[in-house]
Coordinates of C-alpha atoms and ligand atoms in Angstrom, one line a residue:
M1 CA 44.2 -53.2 211.1
T2 CA 41.0 -52.3 212.8
L3 CA 38.3 -50.1 211.1
I4 CA 35.1 -48.4 211.1
D5 CA 32.7 -48.2 208.2
I6 CA 30.8 -45.2 208.9
G7 CA 28.3 -45.1 206.1
A8 CA 27.4 -48.5 205.1
N9 CA 23.5 -48.9 203.6
L10 CA 23.3 -52.3 205.0
T11 CA 19.5 -52.0 205.0
H12 CA 19.4 -52.0 201.0
D13 CA 17.6 -54.8 199.6
S14 CA 20.8 -56.3 197.9
F15 CA 21.9 -57.1 201.3
D16 CA 18.6 -59.4 201.8
R17 CA 19.9 -62.6 200.7
D18 CA 23.3 -63.1 202.5
R19 CA 23.5 -60.0 205.0
D20 CA 25.0 -62.3 207.8
A21 CA 27.8 -63.4 205.2
V22 CA 28.4 -59.7 204.3
L23 CA 28.9 -59.0 207.9
E24 CA 31.2 -62.0 208.4
R25 CA 33.2 -60.6 205.3
A26 CA 33.8 -57.4 207.1
R27 CA 34.8 -58.7 210.5
A28 CA 37.0 -60.9 209.0
A29 CA 38.8 -58.1 206.7
G30 CA 39.1 -56.2 209.8
V31 CA 36.2 -53.7 209.6
A32 CA 34.8 -54.1 213.3
R33 CA 32.4 -51.9 213.6
M34 CA 29.8 -50.4 210.9
V35 CA 27.3 -47.3 210.9
V36 CA 24.3 -48.5 209.3
T37 CA 23.0 -45.2 207.2
G38 CA 19.2 -44.4 207.6
A39 CA 18.0 -42.7 204.7
S40 CA 14.5 -42.7 204.6
R41 CA 11.5 -42.8 206.6
E42 CA 11.4 -47.1 205.5
H43 CA 14.6 -47.3 206.4
S44 CA 15.5 -45.3 209.3
P45 CA 13.7 -47.9 211.5
K46 CA 15.3 -50.8 210.0
A47 CA 19.1 -49.5 210.4
L48 CA 17.9 -49.3 214.0
A49 CA 16.6 -52.5 214.1
L50 CA 19.8 -54.1 212.3
A51 CA 22.2 -52.2 215.1
Q52 CA 20.0 -53.8 217.9
A53 CA 20.4 -57.3 216.3
H54 CA 24.1 -56.8 216.2
P55 CA 25.2 -55.0 219.6
G56 CA 28.1 -53.2 219.6
V57 CA 29.1 -54.1 216.2
L58 CA 26.3 -51.9 214.0
F59 CA 25.5 -48.5 215.1
A60 CA 22.4 -46.6 213.0
T61 CA 21.9 -43.0 212.0
A62 CA 18.4 -42.0 211.6
G63 CA 17.2 -39.3 208.9
V64 CA 15.6 -38.4 205.6
H65 CA 17.9 -38.0 202.5
P66 CA 17.2 -35.3 200.3
H67 CA 16.1 -37.5 197.6
H68 CA 13.0 -38.4 200.2
A69 CA 12.7 -34.9 201.5
A70 CA 9.0 -34.6 200.1
E71 CA 8.2 -37.7 202.5
Y72 CA 9.1 -35.5 205.6
T73 CA 5.9 -35.0 207.0
E74 CA 5.1 -34.1 210.6
E75 CA 4.6 -37.5 211.6
C76 CA 8.0 -38.4 210.0
D77 CA 9.6 -35.7 212.2
A78 CA 8.1 -37.6 215.2
E79 CA 9.0 -40.6 214.0
L80 CA 12.8 -39.5 213.8
R81 CA 12.6 -38.2 217.2
A82 CA 11.9 -41.1 218.6
L83 CA 14.5 -43.3 216.7
A84 CA 17.2 -40.5 217.8
A85 CA 16.4 -41.3 221.2
H86 CA 17.7 -44.6 221.5
P87 CA 21.6 -45.2 222.1
E88 CA 22.2 -47.3 219.3
V89 CA 21.7 -44.6 216.9
V90 CA 24.8 -42.7 216.8
A91 CA 23.7 -39.3 214.4
V92 CA 20.8 -38.1 213.0
G93 CA 20.9 -37.8 208.8
E94 CA 21.4 -38.5 206.2
C95 CA 20.4 -35.2 205.9
G96 CA 21.4 -32.6 203.8
L97 CA 20.8 -31.6 200.3
D98 CA 21.3 -32.6 196.6
Y99 CA 20.7 -30.3 193.6
F100 CA 22.4 -33.0 191.6
R101 CA 19.4 -34.7 191.4
D102 CA 17.1 -33.1 192.5
F103 CA 14.7 -36.1 193.5
S104 CA 12.7 -34.0 195.7
P105 CA 11.9 -30.1 194.9
R106 CA 14.7 -27.8 196.7
P107 CA 12.6 -26.0 198.9
A108 CA 11.4 -29.3 200.0
Q109 CA 14.8 -30.4 200.8
R110 CA 15.6 -26.9 202.6
R111 CA 12.8 -27.8 205.1
A112 CA 13.4 -31.5 205.8
F113 CA 17.2 -30.4 206.2
E114 CA 16.2 -27.9 208.8
R115 CA 13.8 -30.0 210.4
Q116 CA 16.8 -32.5 211.2
L117 CA 19.1 -29.9 212.2
Q118 CA 16.4 -29.1 215.1
I119 CA 16.5 -33.1 216.0
A120 CA 20.6 -32.8 216.1
A121 CA 20.4 -29.6 218.2
D122 CA 17.7 -30.9 220.9
T123 CA 19.4 -34.7 220.8
G124 CA 22.6 -32.9 221.0
K125 CA 23.6 -36.0 218.2
P126 CA 26.3 -35.7 216.1
L127 CA 25.2 -35.1 212.7
F128 CA 25.8 -37.2 209.3
L129 CA 25.6 -34.6 206.0
H130 CA 24.8 -35.5 202.4
Q131 CA 26.1 -32.1 200.0
R132 CA 26.0 -32.3 196.3
D133 CA 26.3 -29.4 194.0
A134 CA 24.5 -27.1 196.8
H135 CA 27.2 -25.5 199.1
A136 CA 26.2 -22.3 199.2
D137 CA 22.7 -23.1 200.4
F138 CA 23.9 -25.7 202.8
L139 CA 26.5 -23.4 204.2
A140 CA 23.8 -20.8 204.8
I141 CA 21.3 -23.5 206.3
M142 CA 24.4 -24.5 208.6
R143 CA 25.2 -21.3 209.4
A144 CA 21.9 -20.3 210.9
F145 CA 21.8 -23.4 213.2
D146 CA 25.6 -22.3 214.7
G147 CA 26.2 -22.6 217.9
R148 CA 23.8 -25.1 218.3
L149 CA 24.8 -28.5 216.7
G150 CA 27.7 -30.9 218.1
P151 CA 30.3 -32.4 215.9
A152 CA 29.2 -32.9 211.7
V153 CA 30.5 -35.0 209.3
V154 CA 30.4 -34.1 205.5
H155 CA 30.0 -37.9 204.5
C156 CA 30.8 -39.3 200.7
F157 CA 33.0 -35.8 200.4
T158 CA 33.3 -35.6 196.4
G159 CA 33.8 -31.4 196.5
T160 CA 36.2 -28.8 195.7
R161 CA 39.3 -27.3 197.5
E162 CA 37.3 -24.3 198.6
E163 CA 34.4 -26.6 200.0
L164 CA 36.7 -28.6 201.4
F165 CA 38.5 -26.0 203.4
A166 CA 35.1 -24.2 204.3
Y167 CA 34.0 -27.3 206.4
L168 CA 37.7 -27.6 207.7
D169 CA 37.3 -24.0 209.0
R170 CA 33.9 -24.6 210.6
D171 CA 35.9 -27.6 212.3
W172 CA 33.5 -30.6 210.6
H173 CA 34.7 -33.9 210.0
I174 CA 35.2 -35.3 206.4
G175 CA 34.2 -39.2 205.1
I176 CA 35.9 -40.3 202.2
T177 CA 34.6 -43.2 200.0
G178 CA 35.8 -45.1 197.3
W179 CA 35.1 -42.5 194.9
L180 CA 38.7 -41.3 195.8
C181 CA 39.5 -44.9 193.4
D182 CA 37.2 -42.9 190.3
E183 CA 39.5 -42.1 187.8
R184 CA 37.3 -40.1 186.0
R185 CA 35.4 -38.3 188.9
G186 CA 37.9 -38.7 191.9
A187 CA 41.3 -37.5 190.6
H188 CA 40.8 -34.4 192.3
L189 CA 40.4 -35.9 195.9
R190 CA 43.7 -38.0 195.5
E191 CA 45.4 -34.4 196.5
L192 CA 43.2 -32.8 198.3
V193 CA 42.7 -35.7 201.1
R194 CA 46.4 -34.8 202.6
H195 CA 44.4 -31.4 204.0
I196 CA 42.3 -33.2 206.5
P197 CA 43.8 -33.6 209.7
A198 CA 43.6 -36.9 211.1
D199 CA 41.6 -36.3 213.7
R200 CA 38.6 -34.9 210.9
L201 CA 38.9 -37.8 208.7
M202 CA 37.1 -40.9 208.7
V203 CA 36.0 -43.6 206.1
E204 CA 33.2 -45.3 204.7
T205 CA 31.9 -47.7 201.9
D206 CA 29.0 -46.2 201.4
A207 CA 27.7 -49.9 200.4
P208 CA 25.9 -51.2 198.3
Y209 CA 27.5 -48.1 196.3
L210 CA 30.5 -46.7 195.1
L211 CA 32.5 -49.8 194.6
P212 CA 36.0 -48.8 194.1
R213 CA 37.0 -48.8 190.4
T214 CA 40.5 -50.2 191.7
L215 CA 39.1 -52.9 193.2
S216 CA 41.0 -56.2 192.2
P217 CA 39.4 -59.0 191.4
M218 CA 36.0 -56.5 190.8
P219 CA 32.8 -58.9 192.2
K220 CA 30.3 -60.0 189.4
D221 CA 27.3 -58.3 190.7
R222 CA 29.5 -54.6 191.2
R223 CA 27.8 -54.7 194.6
N224 CA 29.9 -52.7 197.3
E225 CA 30.4 -54.3 201.0
P226 CA 32.1 -53.0 204.2
A227 CA 34.9 -55.9 203.5
F228 CA 36.7 -53.3 200.9
L229 CA 37.2 -50.9 203.0
P230 CA 40.7 -51.8 204.0
H231 CA 41.0 -51.3 199.9
I232 CA 39.8 -47.6 200.4
V233 CA 42.2 -46.9 203.3
A234 CA 44.9 -48.4 201.6
E235 CA 44.6 -45.9 198.3
L236 CA 43.8 -43.0 201.1
A237 CA 47.0 -43.9 202.7
R238 CA 49.1 -43.7 199.4
D239 CA 47.7 -40.4 198.6
R240 CA 48.6 -38.8 202.4
G241 CA 51.9 -40.6 202.4
E242 CA 50.9 -42.6 205.5
D243 CA 51.5 -46.1 206.2
P244 CA 48.1 -47.8 205.7
A245 CA 48.2 -49.3 209.6
A246 CA 48.6 -45.4 210.8
T247 CA 45.5 -44.8 208.6
A248 CA 43.3 -47.2 210.1
A249 CA 44.4 -46.3 213.4
T250 CA 43.7 -42.3 213.4
T251 CA 40.2 -42.8 211.3
T252 CA 38.9 -45.7 213.8
A253 CA 40.2 -43.4 216.6
T254 CA 38.3 -40.5 214.9
A255 CA 35.2 -42.4 214.4
T256 CA 35.2 -43.5 217.7
A257 CA 35.3 -40.3 219.3
F258 CA 32.8 -38.5 216.8
F259 CA 30.0 -40.9 217.0
R260 CA 30.6 -41.5 221.0
L261 CA 30.7 -45.2 220.3
P262 CA 31.3 -47.4 223.6
P263 CA 35.0 -49.0 223.9
A264 CA 35.7 -51.8 221.4
A265 CA 34.6 -55.5 222.9
Ligands
ZN301 ZN1 24.8 -39.4 200.7

């Protein structure tokens, strides 16, 4: 089984002490390639540097998460544009709206989102999107860019049936994380994931966040890492009524095409 983790926050401090071991465990688990999420002005260049240090294995996104929208200045916009020019940066984002936590004021979130959509429109790079509790504004802003954007993935999908079908109707891709394994918050996803066509479905850990609650044994430090992706794929396959090898093969093919990755070594 060969997997691609499309969302791993590998620049996170919690990986500083053992990042190479984490990558080795991922490889041993069949997670051949990973897209390192760039989610802030500080961490997007770090994501690129990490990808450059591991050519063909790690790729990066460059963006500013809605939590950090307040830091989105002209200078920041220029930095993201420079990052997006690198071949290792395979998507613009993580960007979007998060009205659940509201860590940045909503007008700042909308502005940072629009600016990053403009970068995606100008570069033609795919979009790595985040949406939480902001569905209507999210759709409205995306709609304003109709016809100007390349492919888009709504990463870490946790939403409703209406949201899922609205995204699929717009031909967007869906990223599924270990949220699926959360019996308190993710139970509704168990049925919904059956409706995602294989060529629109990708998988991600969102490490070090979202440790799958069904993992056994649980790591003592509760840190999620890419090596746990096969567990998520096994649960996803069961919910979709598929063989895990089939889910692995189709999600890997979809991610390779979506991010326009070079053929695997
Ligand atoms: Zn996110």
